mmCIF file of C-alpha atoms in Angstrom:
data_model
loop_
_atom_site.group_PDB
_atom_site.id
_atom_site.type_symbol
_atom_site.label_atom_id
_atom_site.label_comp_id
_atom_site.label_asym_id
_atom_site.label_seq_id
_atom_site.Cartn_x
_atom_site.Cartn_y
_atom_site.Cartn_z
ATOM 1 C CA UNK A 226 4.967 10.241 3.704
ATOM 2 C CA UNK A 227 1.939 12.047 5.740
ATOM 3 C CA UNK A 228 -0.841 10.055 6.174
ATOM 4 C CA UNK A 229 -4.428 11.010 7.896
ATOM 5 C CA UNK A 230 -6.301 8.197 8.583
ATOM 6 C CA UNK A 231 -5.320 6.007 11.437
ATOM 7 C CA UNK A 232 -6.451 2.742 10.087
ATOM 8 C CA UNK A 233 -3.799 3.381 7.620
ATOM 9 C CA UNK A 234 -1.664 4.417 9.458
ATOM 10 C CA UNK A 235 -1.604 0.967 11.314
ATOM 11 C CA UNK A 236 -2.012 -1.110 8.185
ATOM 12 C CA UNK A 237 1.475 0.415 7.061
ATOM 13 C CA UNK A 238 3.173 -0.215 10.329
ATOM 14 C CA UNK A 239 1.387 -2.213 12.991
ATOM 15 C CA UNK A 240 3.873 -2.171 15.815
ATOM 16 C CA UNK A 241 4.117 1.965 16.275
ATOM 17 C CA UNK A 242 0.585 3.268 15.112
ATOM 18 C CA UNK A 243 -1.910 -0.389 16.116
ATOM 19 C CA UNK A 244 -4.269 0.082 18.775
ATOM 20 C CA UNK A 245 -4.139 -3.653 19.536
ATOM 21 C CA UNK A 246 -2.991 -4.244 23.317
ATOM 22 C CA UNK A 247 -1.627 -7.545 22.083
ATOM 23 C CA UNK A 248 0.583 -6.647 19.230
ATOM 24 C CA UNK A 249 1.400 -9.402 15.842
ATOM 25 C CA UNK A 250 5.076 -10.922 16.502
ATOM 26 C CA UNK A 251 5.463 -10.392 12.725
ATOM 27 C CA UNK A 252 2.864 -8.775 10.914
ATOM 28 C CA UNK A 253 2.165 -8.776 7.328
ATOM 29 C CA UNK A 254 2.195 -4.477 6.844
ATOM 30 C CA UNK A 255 2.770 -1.713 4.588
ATOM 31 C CA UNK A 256 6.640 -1.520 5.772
ATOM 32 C CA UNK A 257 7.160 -4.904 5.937
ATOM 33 C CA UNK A 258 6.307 -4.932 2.071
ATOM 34 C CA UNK A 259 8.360 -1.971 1.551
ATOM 35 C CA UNK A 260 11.008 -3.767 2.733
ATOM 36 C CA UNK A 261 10.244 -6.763 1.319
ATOM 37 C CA UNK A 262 9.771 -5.353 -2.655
ATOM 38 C CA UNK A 263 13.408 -3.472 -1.537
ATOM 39 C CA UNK A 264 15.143 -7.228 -0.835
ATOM 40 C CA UNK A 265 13.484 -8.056 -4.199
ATOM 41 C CA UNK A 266 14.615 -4.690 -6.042
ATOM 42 C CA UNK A 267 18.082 -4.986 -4.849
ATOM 43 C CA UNK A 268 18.375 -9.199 -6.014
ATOM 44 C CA UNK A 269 17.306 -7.368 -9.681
ATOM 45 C CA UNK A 270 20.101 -4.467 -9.617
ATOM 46 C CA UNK A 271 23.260 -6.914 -9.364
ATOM 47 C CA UNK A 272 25.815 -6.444 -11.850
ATOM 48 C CA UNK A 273 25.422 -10.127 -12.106
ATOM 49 C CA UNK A 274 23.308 -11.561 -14.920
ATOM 50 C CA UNK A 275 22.911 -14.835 -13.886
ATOM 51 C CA UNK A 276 19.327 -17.146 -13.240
ATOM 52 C CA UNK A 277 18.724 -15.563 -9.929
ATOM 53 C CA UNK A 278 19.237 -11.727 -11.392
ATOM 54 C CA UNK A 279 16.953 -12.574 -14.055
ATOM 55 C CA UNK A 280 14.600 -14.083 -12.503
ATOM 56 C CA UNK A 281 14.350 -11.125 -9.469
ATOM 57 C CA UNK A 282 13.988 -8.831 -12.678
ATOM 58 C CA UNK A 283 11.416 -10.828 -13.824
ATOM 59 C CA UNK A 284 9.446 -10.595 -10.102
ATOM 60 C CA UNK A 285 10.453 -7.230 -9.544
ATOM 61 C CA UNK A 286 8.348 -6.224 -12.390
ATOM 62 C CA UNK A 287 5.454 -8.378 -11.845
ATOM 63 C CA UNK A 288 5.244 -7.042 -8.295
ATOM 64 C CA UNK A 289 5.538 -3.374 -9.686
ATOM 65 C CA UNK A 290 2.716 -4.253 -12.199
ATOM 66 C CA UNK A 291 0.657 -5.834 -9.181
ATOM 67 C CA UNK A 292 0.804 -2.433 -6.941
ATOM 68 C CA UNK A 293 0.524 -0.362 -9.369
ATOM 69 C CA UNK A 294 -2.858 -1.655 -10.467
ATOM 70 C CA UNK A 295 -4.588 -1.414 -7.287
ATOM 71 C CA UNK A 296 -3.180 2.257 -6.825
ATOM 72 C CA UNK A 297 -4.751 2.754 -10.162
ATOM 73 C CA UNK A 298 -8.025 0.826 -8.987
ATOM 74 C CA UNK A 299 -8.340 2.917 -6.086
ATOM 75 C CA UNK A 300 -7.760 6.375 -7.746
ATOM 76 C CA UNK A 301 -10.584 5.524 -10.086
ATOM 77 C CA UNK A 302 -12.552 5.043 -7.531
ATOM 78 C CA UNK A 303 -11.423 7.991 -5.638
ATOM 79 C CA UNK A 304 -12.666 10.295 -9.404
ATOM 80 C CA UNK A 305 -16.115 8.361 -9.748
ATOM 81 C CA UNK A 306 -16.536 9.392 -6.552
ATOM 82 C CA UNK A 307 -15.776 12.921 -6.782
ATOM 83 C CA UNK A 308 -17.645 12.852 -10.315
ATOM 84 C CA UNK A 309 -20.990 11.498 -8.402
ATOM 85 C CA UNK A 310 -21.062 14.227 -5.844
ATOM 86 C CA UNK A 311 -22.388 17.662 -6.277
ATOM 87 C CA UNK A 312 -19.029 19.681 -6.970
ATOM 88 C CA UNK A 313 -20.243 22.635 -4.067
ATOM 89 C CA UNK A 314 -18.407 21.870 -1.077
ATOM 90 C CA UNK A 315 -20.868 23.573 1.258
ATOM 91 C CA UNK A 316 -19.024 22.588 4.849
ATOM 92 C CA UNK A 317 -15.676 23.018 5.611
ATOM 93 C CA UNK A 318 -14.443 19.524 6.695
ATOM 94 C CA UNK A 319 -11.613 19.386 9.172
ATOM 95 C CA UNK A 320 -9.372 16.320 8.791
ATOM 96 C CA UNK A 321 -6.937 14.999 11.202
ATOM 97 C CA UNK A 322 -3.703 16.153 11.417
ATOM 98 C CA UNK A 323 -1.760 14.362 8.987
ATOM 99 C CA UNK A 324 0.951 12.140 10.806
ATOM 100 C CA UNK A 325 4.710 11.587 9.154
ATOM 101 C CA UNK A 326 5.749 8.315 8.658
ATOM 102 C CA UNK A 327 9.206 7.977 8.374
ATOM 103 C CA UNK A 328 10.445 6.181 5.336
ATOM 104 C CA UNK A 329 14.176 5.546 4.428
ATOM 105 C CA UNK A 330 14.634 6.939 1.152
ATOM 106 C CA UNK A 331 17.766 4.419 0.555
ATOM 107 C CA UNK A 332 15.287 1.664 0.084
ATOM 108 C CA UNK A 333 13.238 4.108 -2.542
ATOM 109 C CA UNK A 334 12.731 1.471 -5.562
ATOM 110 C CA UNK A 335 9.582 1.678 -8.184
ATOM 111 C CA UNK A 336 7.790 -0.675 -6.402
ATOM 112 C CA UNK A 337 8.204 0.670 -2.704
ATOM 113 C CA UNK A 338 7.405 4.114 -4.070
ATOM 114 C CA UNK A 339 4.556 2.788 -5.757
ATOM 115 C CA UNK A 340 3.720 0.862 -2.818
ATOM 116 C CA UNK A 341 3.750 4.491 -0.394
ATOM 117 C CA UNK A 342 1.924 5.981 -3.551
ATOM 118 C CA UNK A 343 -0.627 3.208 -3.172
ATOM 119 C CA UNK A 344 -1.323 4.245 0.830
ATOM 120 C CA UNK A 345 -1.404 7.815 -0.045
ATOM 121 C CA UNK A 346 -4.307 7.331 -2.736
ATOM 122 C CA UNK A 347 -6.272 5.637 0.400
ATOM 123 C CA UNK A 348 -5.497 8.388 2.423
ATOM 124 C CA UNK A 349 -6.789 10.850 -0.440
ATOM 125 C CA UNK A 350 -9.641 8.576 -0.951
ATOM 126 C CA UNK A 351 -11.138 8.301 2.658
ATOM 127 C CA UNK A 352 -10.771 12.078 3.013
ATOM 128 C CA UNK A 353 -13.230 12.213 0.175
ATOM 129 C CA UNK A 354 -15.900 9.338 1.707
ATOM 130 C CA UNK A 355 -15.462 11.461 4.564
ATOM 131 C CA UNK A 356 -15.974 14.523 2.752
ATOM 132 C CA UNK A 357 -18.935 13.455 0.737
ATOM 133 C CA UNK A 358 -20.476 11.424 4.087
ATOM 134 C CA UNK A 359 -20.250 15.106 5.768
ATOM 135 C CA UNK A 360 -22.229 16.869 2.765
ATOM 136 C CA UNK A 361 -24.874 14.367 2.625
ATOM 137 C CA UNK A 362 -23.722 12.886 -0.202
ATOM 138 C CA UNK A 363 -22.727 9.116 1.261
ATOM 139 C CA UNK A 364 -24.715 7.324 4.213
ATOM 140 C CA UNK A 365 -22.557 6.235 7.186
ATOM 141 C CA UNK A 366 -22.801 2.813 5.864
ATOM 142 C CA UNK A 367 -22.021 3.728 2.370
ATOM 143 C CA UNK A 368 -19.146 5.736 3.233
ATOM 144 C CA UNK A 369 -18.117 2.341 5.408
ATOM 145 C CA UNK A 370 -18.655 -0.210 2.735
ATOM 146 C CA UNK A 371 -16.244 1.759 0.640
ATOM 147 C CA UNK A 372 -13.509 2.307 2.987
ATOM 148 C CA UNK A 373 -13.847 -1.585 4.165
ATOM 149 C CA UNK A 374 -13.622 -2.323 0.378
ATOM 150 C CA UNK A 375 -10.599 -0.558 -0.177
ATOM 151 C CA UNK A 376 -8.647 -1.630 3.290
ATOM 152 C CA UNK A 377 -9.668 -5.307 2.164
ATOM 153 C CA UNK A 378 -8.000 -4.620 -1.390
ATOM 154 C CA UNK A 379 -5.124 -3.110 0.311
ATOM 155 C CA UNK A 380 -5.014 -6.109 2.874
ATOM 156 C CA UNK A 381 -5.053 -8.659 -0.174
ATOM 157 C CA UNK A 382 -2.324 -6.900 -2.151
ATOM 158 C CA UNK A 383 0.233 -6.836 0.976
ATOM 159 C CA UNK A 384 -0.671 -10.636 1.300
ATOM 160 C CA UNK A 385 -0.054 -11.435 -2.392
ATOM 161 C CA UNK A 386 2.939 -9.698 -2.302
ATOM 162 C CA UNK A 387 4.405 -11.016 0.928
ATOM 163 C CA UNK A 388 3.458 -14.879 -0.899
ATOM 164 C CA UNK A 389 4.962 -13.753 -3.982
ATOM 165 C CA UNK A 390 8.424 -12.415 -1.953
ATOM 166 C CA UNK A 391 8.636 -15.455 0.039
ATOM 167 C CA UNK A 392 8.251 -17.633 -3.719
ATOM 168 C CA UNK A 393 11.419 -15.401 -4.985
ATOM 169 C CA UNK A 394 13.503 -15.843 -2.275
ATOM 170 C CA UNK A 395 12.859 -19.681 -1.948
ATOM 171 C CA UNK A 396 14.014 -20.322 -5.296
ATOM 172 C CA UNK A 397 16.471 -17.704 -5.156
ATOM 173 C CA UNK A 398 18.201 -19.305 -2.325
ATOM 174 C CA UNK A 399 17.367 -23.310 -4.082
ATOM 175 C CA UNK A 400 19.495 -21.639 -7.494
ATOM 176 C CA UNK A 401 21.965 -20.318 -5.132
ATOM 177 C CA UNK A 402 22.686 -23.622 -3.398
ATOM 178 C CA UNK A 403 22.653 -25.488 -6.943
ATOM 179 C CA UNK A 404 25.679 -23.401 -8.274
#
């Protein structure tokens, strides 16, 4: 996964791209939650159909359904915006070099893809704002409000998910102990 934008970048893993001096013991980030809808994932693939597969089914889906919607959100965003802007691109807007972040494809599940899918739409997204705030298109604070918008949605989902992960494994482990 390439990704531009260096807020991004550290929202997906805080510990190798943060600028903090003082970094989070155990932050809440994008590949936490990658790994975290993989434990999830791999609780719904066991051979096993028993209360605990079913119910990680059940999760694994809700969560997919969860990250899938903001990507969506944020890709309609990312069209009304191009659809409100003048279509000439008159400057030539040079980006930052886009920075690969290494993902292990063995924990590749819908919802982890969908989850990188989700932080690539940003990335596409804030080259736009930038794009549009360089043609005159988007004040400074405009092109701000957005991007703070969209890192706040992106923010949320990570939390709801971690909550909802934590849930699942709780009673996972309370089922396991009962049988």
């Amino acid at each position: 996964m390439k990704l531009h934008s260096k807020r991004l970048l550290s929202i997906w893993d805080h510990h190798t791209y943060s600028a903090h001096k003082k970094k989070i013991k155990k932050p809440i980030d994008g590949l936490f939650i990658f790994q975290s809808l993989f434990s999830v994932e791999a609780f719904a693939s066991r051979p096993a159909q028993n209360l605990t597969t079913q119910l990680a089914k059940r999760t694994a889906d809700a969560l997919l359904e969860k990250v899938r919607a903001l990507r969506n959100d944020i890709n309609q965003q990312h069209r009304k915006l191009i659809n409100d802007c003048d279509s000439e691109d008159i400057r030539e807007i040079i980006v930052n070099e886009p920075i690969d972040v290494a993902v292990e494809s063995r924990h590749y599940t819908p919802a982890s893809v969908m989850l990188m899918k989700v932080f690539l739409s940003c990335d596409a997204y804030f080259a736009a704002l930038y794009q549009a705030r360089m043609e005159g298109e988007l004040t400074e604070t405009e092109m701000q409000h957005h991007r703070t918008n969209t890192t706040v949605q992106l923010d949320e989902l990570l939390r709801n998910v971690h909550r909802t992960c934590l849930s699942f494994h709780k009673v996972r482990k309370e089922a396991e102990a009962k049988t």
